[in-house]
Short mmCIF file of C-alpha atoms in Angstrom, two decimals:
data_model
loop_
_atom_site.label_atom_id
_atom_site.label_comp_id
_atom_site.label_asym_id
_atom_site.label_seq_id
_atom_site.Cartn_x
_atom_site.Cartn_y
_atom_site.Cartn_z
CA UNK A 1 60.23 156.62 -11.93
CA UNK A 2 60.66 156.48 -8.23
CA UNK A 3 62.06 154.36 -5.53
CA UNK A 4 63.68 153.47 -2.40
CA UNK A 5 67.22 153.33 -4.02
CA UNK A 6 68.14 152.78 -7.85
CA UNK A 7 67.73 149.16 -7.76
CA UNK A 8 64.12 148.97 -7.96
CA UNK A 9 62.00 151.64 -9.49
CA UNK A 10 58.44 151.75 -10.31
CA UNK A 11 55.89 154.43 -12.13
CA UNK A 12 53.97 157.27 -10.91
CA UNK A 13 53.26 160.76 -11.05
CA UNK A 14 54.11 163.62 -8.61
CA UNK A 15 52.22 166.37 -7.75
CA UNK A 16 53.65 169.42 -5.93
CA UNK A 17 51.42 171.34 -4.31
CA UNK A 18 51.20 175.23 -3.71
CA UNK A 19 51.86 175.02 0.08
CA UNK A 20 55.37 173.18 0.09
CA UNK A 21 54.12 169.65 -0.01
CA UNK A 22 53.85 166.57 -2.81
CA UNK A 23 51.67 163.83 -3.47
CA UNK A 24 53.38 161.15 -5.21
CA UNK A 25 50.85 158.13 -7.08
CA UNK A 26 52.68 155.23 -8.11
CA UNK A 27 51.66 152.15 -10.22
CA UNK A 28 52.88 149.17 -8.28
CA UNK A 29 54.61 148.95 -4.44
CA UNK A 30 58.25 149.95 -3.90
CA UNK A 31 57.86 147.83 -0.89
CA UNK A 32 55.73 145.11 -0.03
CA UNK A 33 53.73 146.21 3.48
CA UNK A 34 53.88 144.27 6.09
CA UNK A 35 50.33 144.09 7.33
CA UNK A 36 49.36 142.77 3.71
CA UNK A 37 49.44 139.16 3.35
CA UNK A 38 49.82 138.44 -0.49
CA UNK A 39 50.95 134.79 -0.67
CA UNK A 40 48.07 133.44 -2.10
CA UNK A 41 46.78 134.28 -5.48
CA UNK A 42 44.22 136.57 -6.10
CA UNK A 43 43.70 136.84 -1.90
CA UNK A 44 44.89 139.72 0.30
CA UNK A 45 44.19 139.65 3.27
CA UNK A 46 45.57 142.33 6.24
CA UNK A 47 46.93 141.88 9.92
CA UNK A 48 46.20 144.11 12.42
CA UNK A 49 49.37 143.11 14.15
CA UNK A 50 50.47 146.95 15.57
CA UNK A 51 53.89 146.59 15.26
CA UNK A 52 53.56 145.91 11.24
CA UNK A 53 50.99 148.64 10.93
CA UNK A 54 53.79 151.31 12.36
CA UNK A 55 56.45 149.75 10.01
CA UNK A 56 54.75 150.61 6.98
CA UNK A 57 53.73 154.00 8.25
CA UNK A 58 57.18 155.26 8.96
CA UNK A 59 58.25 157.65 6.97
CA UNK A 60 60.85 156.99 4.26
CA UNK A 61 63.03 158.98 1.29
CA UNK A 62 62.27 158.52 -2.16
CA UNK A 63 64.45 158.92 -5.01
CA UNK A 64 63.09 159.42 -8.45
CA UNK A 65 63.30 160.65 -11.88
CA UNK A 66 61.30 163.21 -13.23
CA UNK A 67 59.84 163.39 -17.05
CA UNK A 68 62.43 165.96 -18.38
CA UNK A 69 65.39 163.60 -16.81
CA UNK A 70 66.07 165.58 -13.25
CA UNK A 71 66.65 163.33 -10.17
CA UNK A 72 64.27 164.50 -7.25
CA UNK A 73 64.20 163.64 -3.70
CA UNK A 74 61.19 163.17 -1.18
CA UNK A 75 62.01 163.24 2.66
CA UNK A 76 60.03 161.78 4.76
CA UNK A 77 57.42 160.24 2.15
CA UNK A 78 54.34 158.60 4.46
CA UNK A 79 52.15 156.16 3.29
CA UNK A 80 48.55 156.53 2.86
CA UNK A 81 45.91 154.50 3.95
CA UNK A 82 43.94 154.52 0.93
CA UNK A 83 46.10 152.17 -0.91
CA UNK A 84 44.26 149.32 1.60
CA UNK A 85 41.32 149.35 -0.20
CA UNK A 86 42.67 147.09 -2.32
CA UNK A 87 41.05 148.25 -5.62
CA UNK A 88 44.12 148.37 -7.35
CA UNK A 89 47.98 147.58 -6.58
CA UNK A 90 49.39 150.89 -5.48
CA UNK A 91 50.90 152.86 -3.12
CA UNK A 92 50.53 156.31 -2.58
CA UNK A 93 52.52 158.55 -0.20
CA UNK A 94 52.74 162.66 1.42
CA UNK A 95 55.30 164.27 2.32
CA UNK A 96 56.72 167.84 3.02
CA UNK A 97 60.00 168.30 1.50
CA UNK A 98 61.45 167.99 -1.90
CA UNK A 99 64.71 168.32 -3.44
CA UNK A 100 64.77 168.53 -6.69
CA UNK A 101 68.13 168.35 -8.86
CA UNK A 102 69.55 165.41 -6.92
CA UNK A 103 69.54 162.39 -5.06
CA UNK A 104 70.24 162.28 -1.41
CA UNK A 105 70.26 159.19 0.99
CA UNK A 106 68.14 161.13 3.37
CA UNK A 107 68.57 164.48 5.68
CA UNK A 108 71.81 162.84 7.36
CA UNK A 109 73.36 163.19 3.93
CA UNK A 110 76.21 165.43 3.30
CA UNK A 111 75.92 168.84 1.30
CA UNK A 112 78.12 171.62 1.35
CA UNK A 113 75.78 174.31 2.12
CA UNK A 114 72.19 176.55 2.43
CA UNK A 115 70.76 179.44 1.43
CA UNK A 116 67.40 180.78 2.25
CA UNK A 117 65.51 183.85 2.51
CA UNK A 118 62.78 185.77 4.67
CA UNK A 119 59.70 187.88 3.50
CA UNK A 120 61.09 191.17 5.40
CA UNK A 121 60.48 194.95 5.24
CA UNK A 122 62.42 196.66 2.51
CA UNK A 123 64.26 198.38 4.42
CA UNK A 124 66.89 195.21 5.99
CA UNK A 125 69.80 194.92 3.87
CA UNK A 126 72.04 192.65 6.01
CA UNK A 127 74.79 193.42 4.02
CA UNK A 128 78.04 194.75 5.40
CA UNK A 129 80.34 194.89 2.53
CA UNK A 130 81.35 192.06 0.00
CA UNK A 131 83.07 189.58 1.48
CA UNK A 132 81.19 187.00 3.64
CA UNK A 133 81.93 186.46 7.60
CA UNK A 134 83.40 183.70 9.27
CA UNK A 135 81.22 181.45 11.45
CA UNK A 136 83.13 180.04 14.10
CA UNK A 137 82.04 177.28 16.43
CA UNK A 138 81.26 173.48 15.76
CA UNK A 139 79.66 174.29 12.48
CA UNK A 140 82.38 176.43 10.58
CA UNK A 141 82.01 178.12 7.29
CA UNK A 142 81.30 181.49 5.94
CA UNK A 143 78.27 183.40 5.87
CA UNK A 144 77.11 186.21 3.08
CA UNK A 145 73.75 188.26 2.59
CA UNK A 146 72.20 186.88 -0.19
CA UNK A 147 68.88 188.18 -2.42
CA UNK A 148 66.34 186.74 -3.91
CA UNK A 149 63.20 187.51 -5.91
CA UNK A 150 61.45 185.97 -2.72
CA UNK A 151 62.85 188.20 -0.48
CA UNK A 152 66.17 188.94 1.67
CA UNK A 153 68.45 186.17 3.03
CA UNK A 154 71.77 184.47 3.72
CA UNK A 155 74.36 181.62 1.73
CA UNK A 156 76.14 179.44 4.21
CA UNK A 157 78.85 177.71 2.88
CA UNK A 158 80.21 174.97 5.40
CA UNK A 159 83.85 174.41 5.78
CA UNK A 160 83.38 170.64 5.72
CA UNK A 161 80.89 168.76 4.43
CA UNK A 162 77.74 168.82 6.73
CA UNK A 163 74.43 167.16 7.34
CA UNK A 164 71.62 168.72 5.86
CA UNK A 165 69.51 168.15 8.58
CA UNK A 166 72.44 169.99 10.53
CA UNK A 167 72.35 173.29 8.24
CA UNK A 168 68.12 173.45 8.61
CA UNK A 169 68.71 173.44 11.72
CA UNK A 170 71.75 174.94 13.50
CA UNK A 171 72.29 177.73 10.59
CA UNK A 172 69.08 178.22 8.74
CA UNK A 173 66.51 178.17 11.75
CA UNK A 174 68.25 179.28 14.31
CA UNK A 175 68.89 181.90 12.57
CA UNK A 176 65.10 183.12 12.17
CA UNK A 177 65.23 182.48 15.80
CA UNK A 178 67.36 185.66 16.09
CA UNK A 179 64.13 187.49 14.02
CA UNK A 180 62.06 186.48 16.73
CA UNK A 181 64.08 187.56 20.10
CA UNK A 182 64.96 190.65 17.96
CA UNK A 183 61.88 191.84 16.91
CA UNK A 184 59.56 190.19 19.75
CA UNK A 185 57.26 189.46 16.39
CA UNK A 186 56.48 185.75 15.53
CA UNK A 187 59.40 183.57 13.87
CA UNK A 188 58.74 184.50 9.60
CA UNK A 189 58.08 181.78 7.57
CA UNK A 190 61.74 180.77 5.11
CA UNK A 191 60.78 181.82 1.70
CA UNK A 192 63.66 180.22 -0.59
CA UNK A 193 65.81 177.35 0.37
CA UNK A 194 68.39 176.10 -1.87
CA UNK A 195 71.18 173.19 -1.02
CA UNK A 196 75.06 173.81 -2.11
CA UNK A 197 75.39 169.74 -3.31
CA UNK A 198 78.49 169.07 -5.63
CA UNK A 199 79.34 172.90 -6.15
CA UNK A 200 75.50 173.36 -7.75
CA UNK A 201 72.74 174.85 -6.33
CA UNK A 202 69.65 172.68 -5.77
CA UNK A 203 65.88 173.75 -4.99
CA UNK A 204 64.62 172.49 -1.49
CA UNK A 205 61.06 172.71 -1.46
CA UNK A 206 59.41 172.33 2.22
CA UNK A 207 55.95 172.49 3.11
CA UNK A 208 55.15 176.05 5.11
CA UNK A 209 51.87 176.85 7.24
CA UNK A 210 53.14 180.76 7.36
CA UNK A 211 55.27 182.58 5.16
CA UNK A 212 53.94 185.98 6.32
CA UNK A 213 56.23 188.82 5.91
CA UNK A 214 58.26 190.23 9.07
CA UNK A 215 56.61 193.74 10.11
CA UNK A 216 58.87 196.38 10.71
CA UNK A 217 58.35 195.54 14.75
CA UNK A 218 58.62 197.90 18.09
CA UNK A 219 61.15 195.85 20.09
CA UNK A 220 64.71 196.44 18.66
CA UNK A 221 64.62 197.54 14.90
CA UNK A 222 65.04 194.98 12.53
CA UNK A 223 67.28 197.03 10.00
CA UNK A 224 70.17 197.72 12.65
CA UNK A 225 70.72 192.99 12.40
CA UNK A 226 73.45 192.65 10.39
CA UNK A 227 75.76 190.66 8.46
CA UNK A 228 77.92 190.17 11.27
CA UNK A 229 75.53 189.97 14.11
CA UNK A 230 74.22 186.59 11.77
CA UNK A 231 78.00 185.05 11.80
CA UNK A 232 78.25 185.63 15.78
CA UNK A 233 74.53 184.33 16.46
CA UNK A 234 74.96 180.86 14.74
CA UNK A 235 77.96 179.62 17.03
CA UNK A 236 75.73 181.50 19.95
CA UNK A 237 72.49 179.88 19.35
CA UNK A 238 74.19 176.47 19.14
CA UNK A 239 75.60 177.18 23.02
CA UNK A 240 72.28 178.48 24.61
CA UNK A 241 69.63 176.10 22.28
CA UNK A 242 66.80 175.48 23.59
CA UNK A 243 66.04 179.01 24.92
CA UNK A 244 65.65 181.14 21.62
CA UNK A 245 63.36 178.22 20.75
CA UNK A 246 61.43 178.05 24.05
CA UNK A 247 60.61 182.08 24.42
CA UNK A 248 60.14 182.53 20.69
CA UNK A 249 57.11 179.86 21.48
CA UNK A 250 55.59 180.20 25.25
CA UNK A 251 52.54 177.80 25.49
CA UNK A 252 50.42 180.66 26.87
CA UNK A 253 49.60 177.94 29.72
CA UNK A 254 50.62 180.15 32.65
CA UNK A 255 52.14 178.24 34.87
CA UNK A 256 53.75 175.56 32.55
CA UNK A 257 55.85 178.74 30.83
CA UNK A 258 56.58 179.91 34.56
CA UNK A 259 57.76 176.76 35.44
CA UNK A 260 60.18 176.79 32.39
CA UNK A 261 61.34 180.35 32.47
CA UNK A 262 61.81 179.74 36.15
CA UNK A 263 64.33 176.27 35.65
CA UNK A 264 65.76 178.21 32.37
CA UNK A 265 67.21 180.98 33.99
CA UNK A 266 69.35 178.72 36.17
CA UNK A 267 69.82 176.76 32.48
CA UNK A 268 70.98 179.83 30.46
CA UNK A 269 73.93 180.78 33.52
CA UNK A 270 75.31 177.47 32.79
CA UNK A 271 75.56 177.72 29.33
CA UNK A 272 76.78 181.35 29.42
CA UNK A 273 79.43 180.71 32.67
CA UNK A 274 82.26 178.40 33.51
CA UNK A 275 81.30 176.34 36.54
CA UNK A 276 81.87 178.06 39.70
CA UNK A 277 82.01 176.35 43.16
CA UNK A 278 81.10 178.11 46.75
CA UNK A 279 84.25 177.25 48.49
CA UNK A 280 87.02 179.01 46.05
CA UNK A 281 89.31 179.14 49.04
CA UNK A 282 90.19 175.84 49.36
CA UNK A 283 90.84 172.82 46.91
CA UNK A 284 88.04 170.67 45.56
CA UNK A 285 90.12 167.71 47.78
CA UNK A 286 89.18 169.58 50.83
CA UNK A 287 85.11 169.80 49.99
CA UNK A 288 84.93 166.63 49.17
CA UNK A 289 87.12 165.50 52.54
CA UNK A 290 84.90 167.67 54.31
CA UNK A 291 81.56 166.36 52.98
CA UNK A 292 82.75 162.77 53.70
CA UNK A 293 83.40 164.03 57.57
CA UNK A 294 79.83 165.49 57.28
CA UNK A 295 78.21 162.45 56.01
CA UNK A 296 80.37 160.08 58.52
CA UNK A 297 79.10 162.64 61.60
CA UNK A 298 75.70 162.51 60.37
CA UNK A 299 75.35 158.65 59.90
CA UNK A 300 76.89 158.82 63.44
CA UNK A 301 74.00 160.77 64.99
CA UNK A 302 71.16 158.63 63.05
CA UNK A 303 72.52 155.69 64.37
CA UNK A 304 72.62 157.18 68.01
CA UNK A 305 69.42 158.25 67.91
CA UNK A 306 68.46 154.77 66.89
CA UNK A 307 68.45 154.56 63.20
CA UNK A 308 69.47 150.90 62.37
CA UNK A 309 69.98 151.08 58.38
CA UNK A 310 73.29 152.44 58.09
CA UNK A 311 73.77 151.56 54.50
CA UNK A 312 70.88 153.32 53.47
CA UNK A 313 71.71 156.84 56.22
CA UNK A 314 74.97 156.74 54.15
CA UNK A 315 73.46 156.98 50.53
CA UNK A 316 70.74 159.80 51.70
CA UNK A 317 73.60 161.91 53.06
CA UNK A 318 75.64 161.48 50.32
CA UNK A 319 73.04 162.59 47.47
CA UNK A 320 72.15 165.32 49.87
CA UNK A 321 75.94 166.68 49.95
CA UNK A 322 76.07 166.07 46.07
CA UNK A 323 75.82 169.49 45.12
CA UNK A 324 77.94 171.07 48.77
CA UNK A 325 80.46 172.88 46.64
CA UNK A 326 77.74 174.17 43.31
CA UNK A 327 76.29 177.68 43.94
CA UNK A 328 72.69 178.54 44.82
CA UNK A 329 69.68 178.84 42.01
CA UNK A 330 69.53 182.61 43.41
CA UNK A 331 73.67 183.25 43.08
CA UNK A 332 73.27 181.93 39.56
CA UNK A 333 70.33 184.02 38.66
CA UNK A 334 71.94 187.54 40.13
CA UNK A 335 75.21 186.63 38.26
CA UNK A 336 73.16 186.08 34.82
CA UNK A 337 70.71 189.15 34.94
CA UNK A 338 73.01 191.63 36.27
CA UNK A 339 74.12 193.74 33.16
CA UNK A 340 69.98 193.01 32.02
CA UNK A 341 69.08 195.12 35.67
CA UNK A 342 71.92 197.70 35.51
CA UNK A 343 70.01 198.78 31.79
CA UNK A 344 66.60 198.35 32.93
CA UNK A 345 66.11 197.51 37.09
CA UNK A 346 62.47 198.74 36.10
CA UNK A 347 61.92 195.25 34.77
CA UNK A 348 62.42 192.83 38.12
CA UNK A 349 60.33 195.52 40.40
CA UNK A 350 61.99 197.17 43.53
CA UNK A 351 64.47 194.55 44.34
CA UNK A 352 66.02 192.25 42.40
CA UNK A 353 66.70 189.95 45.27
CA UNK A 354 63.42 189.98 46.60
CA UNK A 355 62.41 189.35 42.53
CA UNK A 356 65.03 186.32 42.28
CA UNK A 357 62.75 184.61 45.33
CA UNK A 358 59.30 185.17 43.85
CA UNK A 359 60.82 183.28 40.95
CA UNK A 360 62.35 180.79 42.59
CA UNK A 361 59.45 179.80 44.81
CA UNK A 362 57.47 179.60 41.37
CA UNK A 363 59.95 177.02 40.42
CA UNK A 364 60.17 174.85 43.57
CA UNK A 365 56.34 174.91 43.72
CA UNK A 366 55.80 173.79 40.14
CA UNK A 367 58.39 171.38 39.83
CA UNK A 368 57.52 169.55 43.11
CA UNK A 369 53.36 170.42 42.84
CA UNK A 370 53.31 171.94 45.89
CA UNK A 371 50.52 174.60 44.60
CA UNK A 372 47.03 173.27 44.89
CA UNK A 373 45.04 175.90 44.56
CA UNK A 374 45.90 178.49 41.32
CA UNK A 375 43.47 181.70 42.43
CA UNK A 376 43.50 185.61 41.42
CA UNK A 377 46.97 186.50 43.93
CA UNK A 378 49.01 183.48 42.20
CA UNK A 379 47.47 184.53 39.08
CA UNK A 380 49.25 187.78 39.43
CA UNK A 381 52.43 186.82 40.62
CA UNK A 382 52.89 183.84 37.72
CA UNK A 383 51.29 186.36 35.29
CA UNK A 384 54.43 188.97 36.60
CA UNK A 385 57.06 186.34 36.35
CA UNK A 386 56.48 184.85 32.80
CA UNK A 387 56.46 189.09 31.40
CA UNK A 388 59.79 189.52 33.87
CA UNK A 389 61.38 186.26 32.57
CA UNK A 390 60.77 186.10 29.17
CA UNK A 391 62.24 189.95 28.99
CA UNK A 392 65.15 189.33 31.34
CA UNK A 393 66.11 186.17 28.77
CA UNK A 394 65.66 187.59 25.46
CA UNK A 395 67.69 190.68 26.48
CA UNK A 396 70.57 188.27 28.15
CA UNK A 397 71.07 186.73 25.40
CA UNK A 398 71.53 189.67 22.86
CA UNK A 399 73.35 191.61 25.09
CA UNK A 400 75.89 188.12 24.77
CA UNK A 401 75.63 188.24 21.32
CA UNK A 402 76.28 192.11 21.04
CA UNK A 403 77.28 193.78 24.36
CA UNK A 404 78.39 197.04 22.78
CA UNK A 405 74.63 197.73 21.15
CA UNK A 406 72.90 200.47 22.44
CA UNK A 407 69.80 198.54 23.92
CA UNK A 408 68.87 201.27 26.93
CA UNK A 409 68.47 203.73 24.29
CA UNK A 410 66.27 201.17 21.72
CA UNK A 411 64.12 200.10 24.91
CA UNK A 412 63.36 203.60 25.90
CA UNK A 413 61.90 204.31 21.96
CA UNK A 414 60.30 200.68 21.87
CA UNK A 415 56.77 200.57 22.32
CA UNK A 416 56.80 196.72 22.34
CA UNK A 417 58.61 197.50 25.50
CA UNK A 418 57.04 199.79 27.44
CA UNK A 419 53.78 197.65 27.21
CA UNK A 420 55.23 194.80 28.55
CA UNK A 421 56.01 197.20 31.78
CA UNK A 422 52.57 198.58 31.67
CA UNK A 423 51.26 194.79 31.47
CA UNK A 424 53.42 194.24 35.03
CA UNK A 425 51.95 197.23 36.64
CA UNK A 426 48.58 196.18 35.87
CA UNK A 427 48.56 193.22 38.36
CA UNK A 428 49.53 195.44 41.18
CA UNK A 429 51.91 193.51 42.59
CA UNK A 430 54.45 195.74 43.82
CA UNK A 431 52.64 198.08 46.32
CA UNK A 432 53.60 202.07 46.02
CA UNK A 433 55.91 201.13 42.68
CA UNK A 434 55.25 201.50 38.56
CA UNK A 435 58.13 199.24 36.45
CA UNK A 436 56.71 201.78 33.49
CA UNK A 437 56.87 205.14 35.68
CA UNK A 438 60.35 204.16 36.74
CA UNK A 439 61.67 203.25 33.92
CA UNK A 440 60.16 206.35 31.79
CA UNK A 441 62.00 208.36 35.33
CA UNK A 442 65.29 206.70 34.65
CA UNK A 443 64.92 208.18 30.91
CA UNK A 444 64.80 211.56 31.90
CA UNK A 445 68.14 211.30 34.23
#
């Protein structure tokens, strides 16, 4: 029996199919669609009226009851066309996730907690004695290694009662994000989910296109992630989201991922540093007295020179002044990539000023479409940038989430690594200089 809520259930059957997903057949409607006109007996006709076509499409939760008396739940059941052939009074929906064991009022509902594991090389234990760690942040709770026959994983238990949509995705994915930057492999596929509701355990069933396993990986090795390292990255990931996403997943569209690498460098200082201002001598009072002596002398001069909308010379000045006090894109990016260049300057080329401008005029000219042709030379230098970037960023943020790791020392026996710097040097952009013969030089010091 199945429904939108308890009060109205009808028949059906439920298939759950091998890759995650369900099919669910029922006898009668559990709502009446609105693009079906059924007032008159024995006649249905249908409206193409968009609006009600989109209603009935929208995807909905379903609550049932299975044969053998458990309660399941379907998120995000949508309703198939077929049903408008009118050969029979049903409906008939897909869907992607299924909890089975109870009854939940959708994703927003509160649980108390997820577990999940990874397909991962046997040698990752995670564990780092018995008692869990504490996750701090805006999601607390504690977090233990946990096992299962599919593979090796975590339990989160939430201090307060949390979203379930929160837990998928601020604890559970973000944390195969950290797989990703880590290993510089593709994001595994989650195994095992179950959902902590009512001090029980519940399957959570969600439709997967790739569960490969993890391979052992030549970036950073996957068996040194621990425990602990998990408990620090789930406060972490919530302060710098969307970046483990967003290099975890370049386009491979040159220039779009430049463009975002480019603007998410200046992004990632601001989540990682408290505001800074230019003029640290003086108050913020004295800027902004300043800028309004600027603006007035300015508005002055326009209006000398013969400028008759003084309204408007006072508005352009003032958004132009806006940002008088903020530091510079290229202060921002020097600040944020200077412990990634004093482990490995190989990676931003002879000069990491002169590497801070390439990367800014990439983001200037693709933000503002100032490039109109895209030929071999730009090809190079975009091609340069996105390897440089992506690098720079992954390594920033796990050297925030464990500055005391030994990453010189991992990149120096990481093959992963050293091709990336032998991808650079094949453009030739930096005449008379190797990233991969410096950085194999800086080894041997």
């Amino acid at each position: 029996m199945f429904g939108l809520s308890s009060d109205f259930m009808v028949a059906g059957a439920l298939q759950l199919e091998e890759d995650g997903s369900y099919v669910l057949e029922l006898d009668d409607f559990i709502f009446q669609p609105e693009q079906l006109d059924m007032t008159k007996p024995n006649v249905v006709t249908q409206s193409g009226d968009p609006a009600k076509i989109v209603a009935d499409f929208v995807p909905r939760d379903i609550i049932g009851t299975l044969d053998d008396k458990r309660p399941v739940t379907l998120f995000g059941a949508l309703m198939q066309g077929s049903m408008l052939l009118f050969s029979s009074i049903k409906q008939s929906f897909r869907g992607s996730m299924t909890l089975i064991g109870a009854h939940l009022r959708g994703e927003r509902d509160l649980v108390g907690g997820i577990r999940w594991t990874w397909l991962l090389p046997a040698m990752v234990k995670f564990e780092s004695g018995e008692s869990p760690d504490s996750v701090v942040g805006s999601i607390p709770g504690e977090l233990k290694a946990w096992r299962h026959e599919r593979g090796m994983g975590f339990q989160f238990t939430a201090a307060r009662a949390t979203p379930l949509q929160t837990l998928r995705n601020e604890v559970q994915h973000s944390s195969g994000q950290l797989l990703g930057l880590w290993t510089a492999q593709k994001v595994p596929g989650v195994a095992h989910t179950e959902v902590l509701i009512e001090e029980r355990w519940h399957l959570l069933t969600v439709q997967s296109d790739d569960s490969a396993p993890l391979a052992r990986g030549t970036f950073m090795p996957v068996q040194d992630l621990s425990q602990s390292m998990f408990a620090a990255w789930i406060p972490l990931a919530h302060k710098v989201e969307p970046f483990p996403y967003i290099l975890n997943g370049l386009s491979k569209t040159l220039q779009l991922d430049a463009q975002v690498l480019a603007t998410g460098l200046e992004g990632l200082h601001r989540r990682l540093y408290e505001p800074r201002v230019r003029f640290n001598e003086v108050s913020s009072r004295a800027v902004e007295r300043a800028s309004r002596e600027a603006r007035h002398a300015g508005v002055k001069a326009l209006l000398q020179e013969g400028f008759t909308d003084e309204e408007r010379a006072h508005t352009v000045f003032s958004e132009t002044l806006r940002h008088l006090n903020q530091i510079t894109y290229q202060d921002r990016v020097l600040e944020l990539l200077e412990r990634v260049h004093e482990i490995v300057p190989s990676l931003f080329g002879p000069d990491l000023r002169q590497w801070v401008g390439m990367v800014k005029k990439i983001r200037n000219h693709q933000s503002h479409q100032l490039v109109i042709r895209f030929d071999e030379p730009s090809f190079a230098i975009y091609y340069v940038a996105v390897e440089s970037c992506r690098w720079a960023m992954v390594l920033r943020i796990l050297l925030e989430l464990s500055p005391e790791y030994d990453f010189e020392a991992k990149l120096a026996r990481s093959d992963r690594f050293s091709y990336a710097l032998a991808n650079i040097d094949r453009e030739e952009l930096w005449e008379g200089f190797s990233a991969l013969s410096d950085f194999r030089a800086r080894q041997k010091q």
